[in-house]
Coordinates of C-alpha atoms and ligand atoms in Angstrom, one line a residue:
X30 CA 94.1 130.2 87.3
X31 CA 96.5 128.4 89.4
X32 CA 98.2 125.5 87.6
X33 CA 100.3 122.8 89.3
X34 CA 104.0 121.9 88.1
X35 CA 104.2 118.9 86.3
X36 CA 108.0 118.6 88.2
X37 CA 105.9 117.2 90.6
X38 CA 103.9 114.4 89.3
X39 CA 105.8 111.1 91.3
X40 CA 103.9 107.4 91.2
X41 CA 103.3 106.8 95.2
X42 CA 102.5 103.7 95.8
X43 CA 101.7 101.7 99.3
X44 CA 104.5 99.4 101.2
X45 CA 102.9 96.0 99.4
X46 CA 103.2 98.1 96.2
X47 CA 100.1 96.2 94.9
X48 CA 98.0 99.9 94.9
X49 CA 99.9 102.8 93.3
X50 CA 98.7 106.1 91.8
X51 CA 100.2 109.4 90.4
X52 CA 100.3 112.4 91.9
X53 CA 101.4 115.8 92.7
X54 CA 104.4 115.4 95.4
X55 CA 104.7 118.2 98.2
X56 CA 107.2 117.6 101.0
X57 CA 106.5 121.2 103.3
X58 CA 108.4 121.9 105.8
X59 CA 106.4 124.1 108.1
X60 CA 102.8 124.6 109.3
X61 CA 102.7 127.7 106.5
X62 CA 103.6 125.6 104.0
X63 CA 101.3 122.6 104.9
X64 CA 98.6 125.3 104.9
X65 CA 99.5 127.0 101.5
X66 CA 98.9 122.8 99.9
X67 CA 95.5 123.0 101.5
X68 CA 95.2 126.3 99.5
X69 CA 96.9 125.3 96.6
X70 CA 94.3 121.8 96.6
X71 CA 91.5 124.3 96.5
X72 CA 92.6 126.5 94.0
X73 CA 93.0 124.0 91.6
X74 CA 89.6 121.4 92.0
X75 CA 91.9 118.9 93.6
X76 CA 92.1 116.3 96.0
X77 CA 94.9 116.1 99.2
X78 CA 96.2 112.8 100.6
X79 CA 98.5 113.0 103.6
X80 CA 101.4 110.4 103.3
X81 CA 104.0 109.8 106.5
X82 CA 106.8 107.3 105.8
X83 CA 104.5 105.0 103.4
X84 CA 104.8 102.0 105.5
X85 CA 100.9 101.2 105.4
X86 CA 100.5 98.4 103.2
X87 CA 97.9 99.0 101.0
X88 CA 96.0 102.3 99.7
X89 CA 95.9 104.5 102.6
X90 CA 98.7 106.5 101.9
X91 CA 97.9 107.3 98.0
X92 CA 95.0 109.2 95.8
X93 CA 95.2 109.5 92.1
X94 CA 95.8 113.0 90.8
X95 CA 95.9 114.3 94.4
X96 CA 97.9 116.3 96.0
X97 CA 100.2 114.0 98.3
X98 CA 101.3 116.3 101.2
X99 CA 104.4 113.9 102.1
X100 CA 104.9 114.6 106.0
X101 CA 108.3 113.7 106.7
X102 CA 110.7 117.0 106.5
X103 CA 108.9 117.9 109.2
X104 CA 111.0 116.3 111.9
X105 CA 112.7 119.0 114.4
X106 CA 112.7 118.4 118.2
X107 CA 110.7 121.2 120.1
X108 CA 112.0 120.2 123.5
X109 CA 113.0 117.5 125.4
X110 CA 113.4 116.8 128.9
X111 CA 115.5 113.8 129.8
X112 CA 114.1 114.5 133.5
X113 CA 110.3 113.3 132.7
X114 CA 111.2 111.9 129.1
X115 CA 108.4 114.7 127.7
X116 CA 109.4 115.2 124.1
X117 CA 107.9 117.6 122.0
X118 CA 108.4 117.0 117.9
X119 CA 107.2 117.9 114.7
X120 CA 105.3 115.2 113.3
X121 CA 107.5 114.0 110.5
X122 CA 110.1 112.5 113.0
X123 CA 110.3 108.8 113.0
X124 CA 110.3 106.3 115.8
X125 CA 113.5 105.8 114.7
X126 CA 113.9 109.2 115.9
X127 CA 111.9 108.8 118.9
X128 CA 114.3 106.2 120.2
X129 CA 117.4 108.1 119.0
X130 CA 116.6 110.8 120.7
X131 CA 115.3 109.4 124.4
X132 CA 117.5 106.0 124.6
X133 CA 121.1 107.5 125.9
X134 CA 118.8 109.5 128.9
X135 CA 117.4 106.1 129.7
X136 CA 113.9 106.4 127.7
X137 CA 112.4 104.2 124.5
X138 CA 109.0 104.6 122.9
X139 CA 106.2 103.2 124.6
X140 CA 104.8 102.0 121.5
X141 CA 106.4 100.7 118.4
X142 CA 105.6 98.9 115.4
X143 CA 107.4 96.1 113.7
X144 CA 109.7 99.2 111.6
X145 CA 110.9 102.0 113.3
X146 CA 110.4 103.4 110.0
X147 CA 106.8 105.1 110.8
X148 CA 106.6 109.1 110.9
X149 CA 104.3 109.9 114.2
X150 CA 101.9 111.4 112.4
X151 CA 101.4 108.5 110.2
X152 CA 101.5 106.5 113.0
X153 CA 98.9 108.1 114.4
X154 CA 96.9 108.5 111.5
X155 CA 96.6 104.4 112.1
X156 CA 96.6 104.7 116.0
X157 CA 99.5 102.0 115.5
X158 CA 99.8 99.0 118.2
X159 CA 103.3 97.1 119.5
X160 CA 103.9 93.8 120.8
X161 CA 103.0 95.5 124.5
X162 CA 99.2 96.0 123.4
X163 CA 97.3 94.3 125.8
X164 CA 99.5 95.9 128.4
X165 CA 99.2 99.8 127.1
X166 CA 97.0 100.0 124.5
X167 CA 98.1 102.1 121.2
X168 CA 100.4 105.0 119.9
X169 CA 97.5 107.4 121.0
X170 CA 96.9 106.5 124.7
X171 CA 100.6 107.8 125.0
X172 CA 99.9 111.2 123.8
X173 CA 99.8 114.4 126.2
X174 CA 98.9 116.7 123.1
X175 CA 99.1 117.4 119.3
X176 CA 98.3 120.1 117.0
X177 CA 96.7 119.2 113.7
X178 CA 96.2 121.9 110.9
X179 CA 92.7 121.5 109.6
X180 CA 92.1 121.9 105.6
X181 CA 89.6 124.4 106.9
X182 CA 92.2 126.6 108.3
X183 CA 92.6 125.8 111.9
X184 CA 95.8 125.0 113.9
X185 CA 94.0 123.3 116.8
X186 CA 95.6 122.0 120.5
X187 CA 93.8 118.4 121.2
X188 CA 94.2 116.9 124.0
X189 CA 92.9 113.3 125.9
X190 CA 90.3 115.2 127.3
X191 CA 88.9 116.7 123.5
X192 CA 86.2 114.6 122.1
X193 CA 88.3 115.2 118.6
X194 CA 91.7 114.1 119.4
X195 CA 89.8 110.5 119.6
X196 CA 88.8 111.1 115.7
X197 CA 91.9 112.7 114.8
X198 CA 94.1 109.8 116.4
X199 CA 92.9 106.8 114.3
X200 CA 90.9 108.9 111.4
X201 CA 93.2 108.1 108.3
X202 CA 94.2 111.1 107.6
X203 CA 91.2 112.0 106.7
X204 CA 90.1 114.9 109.2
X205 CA 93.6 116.9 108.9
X206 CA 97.3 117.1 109.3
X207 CA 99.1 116.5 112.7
X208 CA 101.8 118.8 112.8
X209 CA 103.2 118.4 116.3
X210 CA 103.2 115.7 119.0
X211 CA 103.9 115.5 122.8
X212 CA 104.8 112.2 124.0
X213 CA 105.9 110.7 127.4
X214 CA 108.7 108.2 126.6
X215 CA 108.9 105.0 128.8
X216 CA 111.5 104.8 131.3
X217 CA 114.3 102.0 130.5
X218 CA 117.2 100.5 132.8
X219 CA 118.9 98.7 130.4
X220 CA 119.2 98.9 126.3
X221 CA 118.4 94.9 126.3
X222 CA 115.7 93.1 127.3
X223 CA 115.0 89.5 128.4
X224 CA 113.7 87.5 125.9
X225 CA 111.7 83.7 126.3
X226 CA 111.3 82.2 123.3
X227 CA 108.6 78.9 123.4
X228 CA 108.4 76.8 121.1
X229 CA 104.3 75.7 120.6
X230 CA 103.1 72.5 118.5
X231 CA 99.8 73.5 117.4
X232 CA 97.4 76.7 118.2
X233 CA 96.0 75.1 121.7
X234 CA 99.7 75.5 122.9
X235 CA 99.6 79.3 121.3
X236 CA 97.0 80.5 122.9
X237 CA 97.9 78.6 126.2
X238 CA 101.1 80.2 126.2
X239 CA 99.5 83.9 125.3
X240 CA 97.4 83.2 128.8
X241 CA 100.6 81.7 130.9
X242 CA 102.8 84.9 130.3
X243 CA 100.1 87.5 129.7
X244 CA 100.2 88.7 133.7
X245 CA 103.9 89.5 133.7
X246 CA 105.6 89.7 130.5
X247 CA 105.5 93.5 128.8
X248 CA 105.7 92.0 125.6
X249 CA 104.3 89.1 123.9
X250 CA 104.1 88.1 120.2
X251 CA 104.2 84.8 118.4
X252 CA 105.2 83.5 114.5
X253 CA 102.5 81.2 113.0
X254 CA 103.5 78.3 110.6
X255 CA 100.2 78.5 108.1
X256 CA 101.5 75.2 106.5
X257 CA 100.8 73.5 109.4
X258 CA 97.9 71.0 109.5
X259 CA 95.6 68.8 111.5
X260 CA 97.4 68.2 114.3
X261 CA 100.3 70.6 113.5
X262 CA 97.8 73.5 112.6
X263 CA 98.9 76.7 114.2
X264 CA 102.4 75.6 115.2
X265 CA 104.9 78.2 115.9
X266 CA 107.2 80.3 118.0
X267 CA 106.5 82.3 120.8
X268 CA 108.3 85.1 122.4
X269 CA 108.1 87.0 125.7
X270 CA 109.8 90.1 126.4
X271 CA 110.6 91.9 129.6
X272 CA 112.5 95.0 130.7
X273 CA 115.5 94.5 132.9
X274 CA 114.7 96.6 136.1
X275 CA 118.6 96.8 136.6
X276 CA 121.4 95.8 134.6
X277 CA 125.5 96.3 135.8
X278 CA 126.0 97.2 131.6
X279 CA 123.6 99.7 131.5
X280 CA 125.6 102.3 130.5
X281 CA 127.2 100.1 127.8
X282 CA 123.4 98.9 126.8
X283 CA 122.0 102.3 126.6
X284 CA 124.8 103.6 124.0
X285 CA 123.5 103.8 120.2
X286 CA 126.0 101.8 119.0
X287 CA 124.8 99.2 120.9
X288 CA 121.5 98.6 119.4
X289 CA 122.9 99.1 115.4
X290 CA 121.6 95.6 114.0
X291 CA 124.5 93.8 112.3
X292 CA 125.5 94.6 108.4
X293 CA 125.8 90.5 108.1
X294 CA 123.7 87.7 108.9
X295 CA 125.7 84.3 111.1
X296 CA 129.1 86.6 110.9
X297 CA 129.7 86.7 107.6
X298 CA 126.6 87.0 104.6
X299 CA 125.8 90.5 104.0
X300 CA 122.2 91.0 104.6
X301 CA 122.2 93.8 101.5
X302 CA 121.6 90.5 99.1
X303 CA 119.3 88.4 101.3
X304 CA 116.3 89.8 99.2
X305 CA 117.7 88.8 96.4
X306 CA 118.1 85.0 98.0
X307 CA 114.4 85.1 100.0
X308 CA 113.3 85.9 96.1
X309 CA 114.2 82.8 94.8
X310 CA 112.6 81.0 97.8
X311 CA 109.8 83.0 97.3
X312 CA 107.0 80.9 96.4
X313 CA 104.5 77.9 97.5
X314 CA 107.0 75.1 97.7
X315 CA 109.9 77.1 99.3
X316 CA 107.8 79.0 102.0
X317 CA 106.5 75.7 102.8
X318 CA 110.1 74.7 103.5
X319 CA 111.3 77.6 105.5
X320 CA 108.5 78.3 107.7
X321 CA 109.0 74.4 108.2
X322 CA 112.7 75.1 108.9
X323 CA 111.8 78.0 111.0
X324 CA 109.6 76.1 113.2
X325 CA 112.0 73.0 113.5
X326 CA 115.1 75.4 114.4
X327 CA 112.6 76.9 117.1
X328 CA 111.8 73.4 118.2
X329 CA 115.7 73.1 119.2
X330 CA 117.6 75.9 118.8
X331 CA 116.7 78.1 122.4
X332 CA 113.7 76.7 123.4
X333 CA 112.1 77.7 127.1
X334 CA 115.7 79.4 127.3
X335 CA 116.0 83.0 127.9
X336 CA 118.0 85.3 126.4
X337 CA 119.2 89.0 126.2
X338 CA 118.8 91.2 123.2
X339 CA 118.8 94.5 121.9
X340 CA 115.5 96.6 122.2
X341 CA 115.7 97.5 118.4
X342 CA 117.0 93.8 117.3
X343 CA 113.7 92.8 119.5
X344 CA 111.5 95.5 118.3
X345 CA 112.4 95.5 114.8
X346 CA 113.0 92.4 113.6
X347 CA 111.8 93.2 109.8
X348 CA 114.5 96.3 109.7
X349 CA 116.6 93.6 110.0
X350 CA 116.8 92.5 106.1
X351 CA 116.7 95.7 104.4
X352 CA 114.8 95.8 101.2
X353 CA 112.7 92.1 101.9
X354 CA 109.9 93.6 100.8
X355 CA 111.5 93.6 97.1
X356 CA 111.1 89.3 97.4
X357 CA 107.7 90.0 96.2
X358 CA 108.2 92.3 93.1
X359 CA 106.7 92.3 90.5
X360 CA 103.1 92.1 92.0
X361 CA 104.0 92.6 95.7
X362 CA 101.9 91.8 98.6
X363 CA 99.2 92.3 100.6
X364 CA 98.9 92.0 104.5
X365 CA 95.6 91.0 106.0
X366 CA 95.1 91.5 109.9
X367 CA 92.0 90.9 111.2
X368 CA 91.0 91.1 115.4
X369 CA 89.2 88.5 117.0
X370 CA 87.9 89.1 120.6
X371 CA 89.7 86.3 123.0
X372 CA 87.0 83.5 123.2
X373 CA 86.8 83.2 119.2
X374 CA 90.1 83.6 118.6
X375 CA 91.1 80.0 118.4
X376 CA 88.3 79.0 116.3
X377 CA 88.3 82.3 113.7
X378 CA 92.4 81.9 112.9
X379 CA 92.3 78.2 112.9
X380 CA 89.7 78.4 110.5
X381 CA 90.9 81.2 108.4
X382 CA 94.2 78.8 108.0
X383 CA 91.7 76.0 107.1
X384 CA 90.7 78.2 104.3
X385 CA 93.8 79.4 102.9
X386 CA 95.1 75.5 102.8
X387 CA 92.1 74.5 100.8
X388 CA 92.6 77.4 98.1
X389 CA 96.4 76.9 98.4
X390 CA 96.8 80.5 99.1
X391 CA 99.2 79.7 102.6
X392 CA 100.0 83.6 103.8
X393 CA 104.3 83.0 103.6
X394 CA 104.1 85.0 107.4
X395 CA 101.6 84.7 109.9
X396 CA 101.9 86.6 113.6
X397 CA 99.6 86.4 116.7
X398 CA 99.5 89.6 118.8
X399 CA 97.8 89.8 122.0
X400 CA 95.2 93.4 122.4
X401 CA 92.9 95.0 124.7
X402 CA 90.1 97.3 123.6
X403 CA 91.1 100.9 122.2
X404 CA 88.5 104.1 122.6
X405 CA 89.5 105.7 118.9
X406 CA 86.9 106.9 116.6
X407 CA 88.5 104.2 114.0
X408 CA 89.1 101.2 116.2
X409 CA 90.7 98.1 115.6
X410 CA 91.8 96.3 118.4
X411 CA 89.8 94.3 120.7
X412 CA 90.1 92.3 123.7
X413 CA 91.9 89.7 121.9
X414 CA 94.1 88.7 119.4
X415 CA 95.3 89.6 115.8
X416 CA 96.5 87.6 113.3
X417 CA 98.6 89.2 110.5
X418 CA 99.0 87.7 107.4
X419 CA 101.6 88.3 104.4
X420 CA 100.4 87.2 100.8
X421 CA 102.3 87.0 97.9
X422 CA 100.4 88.5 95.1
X423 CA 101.2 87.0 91.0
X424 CA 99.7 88.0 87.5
X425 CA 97.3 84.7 88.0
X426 CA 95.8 84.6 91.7
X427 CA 94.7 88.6 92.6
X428 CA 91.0 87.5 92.1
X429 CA 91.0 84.4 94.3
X430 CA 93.1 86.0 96.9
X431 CA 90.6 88.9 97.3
X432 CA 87.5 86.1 98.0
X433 CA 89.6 84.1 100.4
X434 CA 90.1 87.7 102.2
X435 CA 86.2 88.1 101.6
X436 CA 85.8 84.8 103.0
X437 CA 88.0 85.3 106.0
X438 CA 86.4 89.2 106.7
X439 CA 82.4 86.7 106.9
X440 CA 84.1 84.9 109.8
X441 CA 85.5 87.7 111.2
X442 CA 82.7 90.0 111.5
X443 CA 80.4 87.0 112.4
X444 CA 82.7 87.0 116.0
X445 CA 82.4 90.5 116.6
X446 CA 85.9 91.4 114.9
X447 CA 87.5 94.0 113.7
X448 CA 90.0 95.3 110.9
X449 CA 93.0 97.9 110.9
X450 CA 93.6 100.2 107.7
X451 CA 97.1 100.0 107.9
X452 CA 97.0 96.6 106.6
X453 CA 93.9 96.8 104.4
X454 CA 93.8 96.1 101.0
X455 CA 90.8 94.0 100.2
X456 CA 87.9 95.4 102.5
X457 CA 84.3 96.0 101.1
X458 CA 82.3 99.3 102.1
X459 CA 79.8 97.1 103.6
X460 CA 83.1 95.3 105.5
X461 CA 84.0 98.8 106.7
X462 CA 80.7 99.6 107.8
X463 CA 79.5 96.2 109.5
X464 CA 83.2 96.2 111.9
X465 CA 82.9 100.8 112.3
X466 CA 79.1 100.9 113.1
X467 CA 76.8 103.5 112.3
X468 CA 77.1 105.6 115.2
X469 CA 81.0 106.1 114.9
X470 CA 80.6 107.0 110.6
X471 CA 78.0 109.8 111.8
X472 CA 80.5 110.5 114.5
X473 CA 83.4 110.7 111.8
X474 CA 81.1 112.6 109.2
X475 CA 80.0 115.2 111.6
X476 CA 83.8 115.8 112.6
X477 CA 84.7 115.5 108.9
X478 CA 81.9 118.5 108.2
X479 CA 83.3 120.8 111.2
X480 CA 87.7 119.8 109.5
X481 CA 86.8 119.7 106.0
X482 CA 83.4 121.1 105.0
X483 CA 85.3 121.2 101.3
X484 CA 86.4 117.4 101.3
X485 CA 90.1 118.0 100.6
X486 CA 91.0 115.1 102.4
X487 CA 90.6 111.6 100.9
X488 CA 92.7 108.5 99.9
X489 CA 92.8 105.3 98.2
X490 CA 91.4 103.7 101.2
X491 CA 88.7 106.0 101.8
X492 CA 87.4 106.0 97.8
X493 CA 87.4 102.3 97.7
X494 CA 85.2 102.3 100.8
X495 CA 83.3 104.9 100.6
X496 CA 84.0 106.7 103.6
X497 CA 84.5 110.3 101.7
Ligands
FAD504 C1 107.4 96.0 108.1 C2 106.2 96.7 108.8 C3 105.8 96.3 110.1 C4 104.7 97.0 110.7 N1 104.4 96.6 112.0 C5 103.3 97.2 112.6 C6 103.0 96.9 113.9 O1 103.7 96.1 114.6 N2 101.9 97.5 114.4 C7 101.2 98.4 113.7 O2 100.2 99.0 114.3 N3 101.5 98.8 112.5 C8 102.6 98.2 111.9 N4 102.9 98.5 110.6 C9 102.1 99.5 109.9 C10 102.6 100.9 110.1 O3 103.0 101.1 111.4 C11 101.5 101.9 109.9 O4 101.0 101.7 108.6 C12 101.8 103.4 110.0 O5 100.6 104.1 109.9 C13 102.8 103.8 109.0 O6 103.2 105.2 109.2 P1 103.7 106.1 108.0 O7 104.5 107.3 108.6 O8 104.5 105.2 107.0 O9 102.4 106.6 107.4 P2 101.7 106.3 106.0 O10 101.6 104.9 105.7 O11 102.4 107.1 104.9 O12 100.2 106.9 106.3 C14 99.4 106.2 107.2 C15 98.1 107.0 107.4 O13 98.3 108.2 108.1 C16 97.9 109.3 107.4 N5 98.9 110.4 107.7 C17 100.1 110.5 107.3 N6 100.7 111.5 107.8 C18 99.8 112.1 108.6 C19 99.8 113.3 109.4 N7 100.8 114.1 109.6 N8 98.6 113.6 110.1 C20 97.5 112.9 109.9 N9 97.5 111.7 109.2 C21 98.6 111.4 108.5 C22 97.9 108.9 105.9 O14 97.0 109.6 105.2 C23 97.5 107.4 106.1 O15 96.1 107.3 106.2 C24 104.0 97.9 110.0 C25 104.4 98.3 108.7 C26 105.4 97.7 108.1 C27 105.8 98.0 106.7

């Protein structure tokens, strides 16, 4: 009988590092050896959990006693042509990676998330969204075609026009590994962009502001001050974002060295140790101080004036203070992000702030996203908004925090809403069901059946709502 090595037994945990389990670490580097953990997993009686960079938040990248077939050695480019900006990669490369590769031929990824730090196929595991989603939709729309190992034993070609590649794209990890990914990268003139920050008093002006720049701007995304009340309820700062159609520095702008993000913050403090400083601000009274102090610094500093910046220092603003996540040790954090179609919007966020107030449960970071509908087997966007909400977890308030989140999911799903895995840590089965609908689980079990008849595939996520 085949018997694992113990060598391999590593805690995983998720990015919040509030769900963690133990398991067997395997880090393949080849389609053979992805296959011979599928074999392995049966062999054995165990489970398989695929795990890309581990940037989901909560428990969708761990499984106790599982195998966890850890994605990312599997990173070498296929091809790349810098005449179309077709790129052809294993799926372990990065979207740091991504924009390594395309930026000097004039080419950046047409989606991104808030860390370049994703592997695509965890990315696409999520279907991940950027700032630009109401303009192009998600991660997957941008995909000509992948190949996805099946724990069944197939090496499959999907494509748009496959009925699968709509599960496979969005389904958790759940239905098989994607090995390799074609992607058109956009088209850039210029490394920077132009960027409008707007400075807005309450959520009327949000929303307002969404709707003023929505027809032109490629990118839109705003910081929410959940401190804020009665009449300052929902203040904030907005930003718009455009590509430069031409720019005289382009060559300068285009260069790598160009986008590296500073190694200090205002010339001289050494963003290593800001952790260790956001730490110590790190609770109820001094969050209330610096998202005040954020918004009154937006209120003056810039305002309705634009400037130029980076597309990584705009992209990736959280890359920006390495380690910030460790501000939240020992507990960690969750991130709750919940999609609201447009007319709701206003009431459903300003009412899930209402109800963090009262519990004094403020999320320390809230951001408003603008969406439009995706066609994935395991939606979560909507024509709409999202608002995404960071929570500190302690030893004393893990109960309470999960009912406010219960509380805010009833509002959400009473306006037609929706929820994204990446960022779930608190969802119900009967949550997960009520947003998915029946017709999409049969869809996902009947796809699930055909991938992985034995049922290799699970995760944290999927156990705690029952969708293995
Ligand atoms: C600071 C920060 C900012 C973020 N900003 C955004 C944002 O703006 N927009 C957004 O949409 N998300 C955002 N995210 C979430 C992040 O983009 C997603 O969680 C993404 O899925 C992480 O990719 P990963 O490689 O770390 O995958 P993991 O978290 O390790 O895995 C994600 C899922 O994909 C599955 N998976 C992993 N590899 C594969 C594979 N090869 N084939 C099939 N399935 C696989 C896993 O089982 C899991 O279910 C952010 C996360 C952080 C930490």
């Amino acid at each position: 009988m085949t018997v694992l090595d113990p060598a391999r037994i590593a805690r995983v945990s998720g990015f919040g590092f509030t769900a963690s389990a133990d398991g067997y670490v395997y880090r393949p580097t080849s389609v053979d050896e992805v296959r011979r953990v599928f074999e392995l997993a049966r062999e054995t009686g165990r489970h398989v959990v695929l795990r890309g960079a581990g940037r989901s938040y909560g428990d969708a990248n761990i499984g106790a006693e599982a195998l966890v077939l850890d994605c990312q050695r599997m990173r070498r480019v296929l091809s790349w042509d810098p005449a179309s900006g077709v790129l052809d990669v294993e799926a372990g490369a990065t979207i740091q990676d991504l924009w390594k590769i395309g930026l000097e031929d004039g080419y950046w990824p047409p989606v991104v998330s808030g860390t370049m730090a994703p592997t695509l196929g965890g990315a696409l595991g999520m279907n991940i969204h950027g700032k630009n989603a109401y303009r192009v939709g998600t991660l997957g729309d941008q995909v000509l075609d992948l190949d996805v190992l099946t724990p069944a034993g197939d090496l499959l070609t999907l494509t748009p026009d496959d009925d699968d590649f709509y599960a496979v794209v969005s389904g958790a990890g759940l239905l098989g590994a994607i090995v390799r990914v074609r992607i058109k990268l956009k088209e850039v003139h210029s490394g920077d962009v132009r960027v409008l920050p707007v400075a807005c008093r309450n959520w009327d002006e949000q929303f307002r502001t969404f709707e003023e720049y929505e027809p032109d701007a490629d990118y839109m995304v705003s910081w929410v001050d959940c401190f804020g009340r009665g009449k300052q309820a929902g203040r904030g700062s907005f930003h718009a974002a455009w590509y430069l159609a031409d720019d005289a520095s382009a060559a300068a702008t285009l260069r790598l060295d160009h986008q590296e993000l500073p190694d200090t913050i205002l010339g001289f403090f050494p963003k290593s140790v800001v952790w260790r400083v956001l730490r110590k601000l790190n609770n109820r009274t001094g969050m209330h101080f610096l998202n005040w102090a954020k918004y009154k610094a937006g209120t003056v500093l810039g305002d309705g004036k634009p400037l130029h910046q980076s597309l990584v220092a705009f992209s990736f603003l959280l890359d920006f203070v390495p380690n910030w996540q460790k501000a939240y040790e020992p507990y960690g954090f969750i991130q709750y992000q919940s999609f609201v179609p447009r007319e709701q919007a206003p009431r459903v966020f300003a009412a899930q702030v209402r109800l963090q107030q009262e519990a004094r449960l403020e999320s320390y970071l809230g951001v408003l996203k603008r969406h439009r509908p995706d066609r994935f087997l395991f939606r979560h966007a909507v024509d709409g908004y999202s608002l995404a909400l960071d929570f500190k977890v302690t030893r004393g308030n893990r109960e309470r925090l999960w009912n406010l989140c219960h509380r805010m999911n009833d509002l959400v799903l009473e306006a037609g809403g929706r929820f994204y895995f990446a960022k779930d840590s608190t969802l119900r089965p009967q949550d997960a069901s009520a947003f998915l609908g029946e017709e999409a689980l049969a869809r996902f079990r009947e796809v699930k059946a055909r991938y992985d008849p034995d049922a290799l595939l699970t995760s944290g996520l999927a156990q705690r709502l029952d969708l293995v």
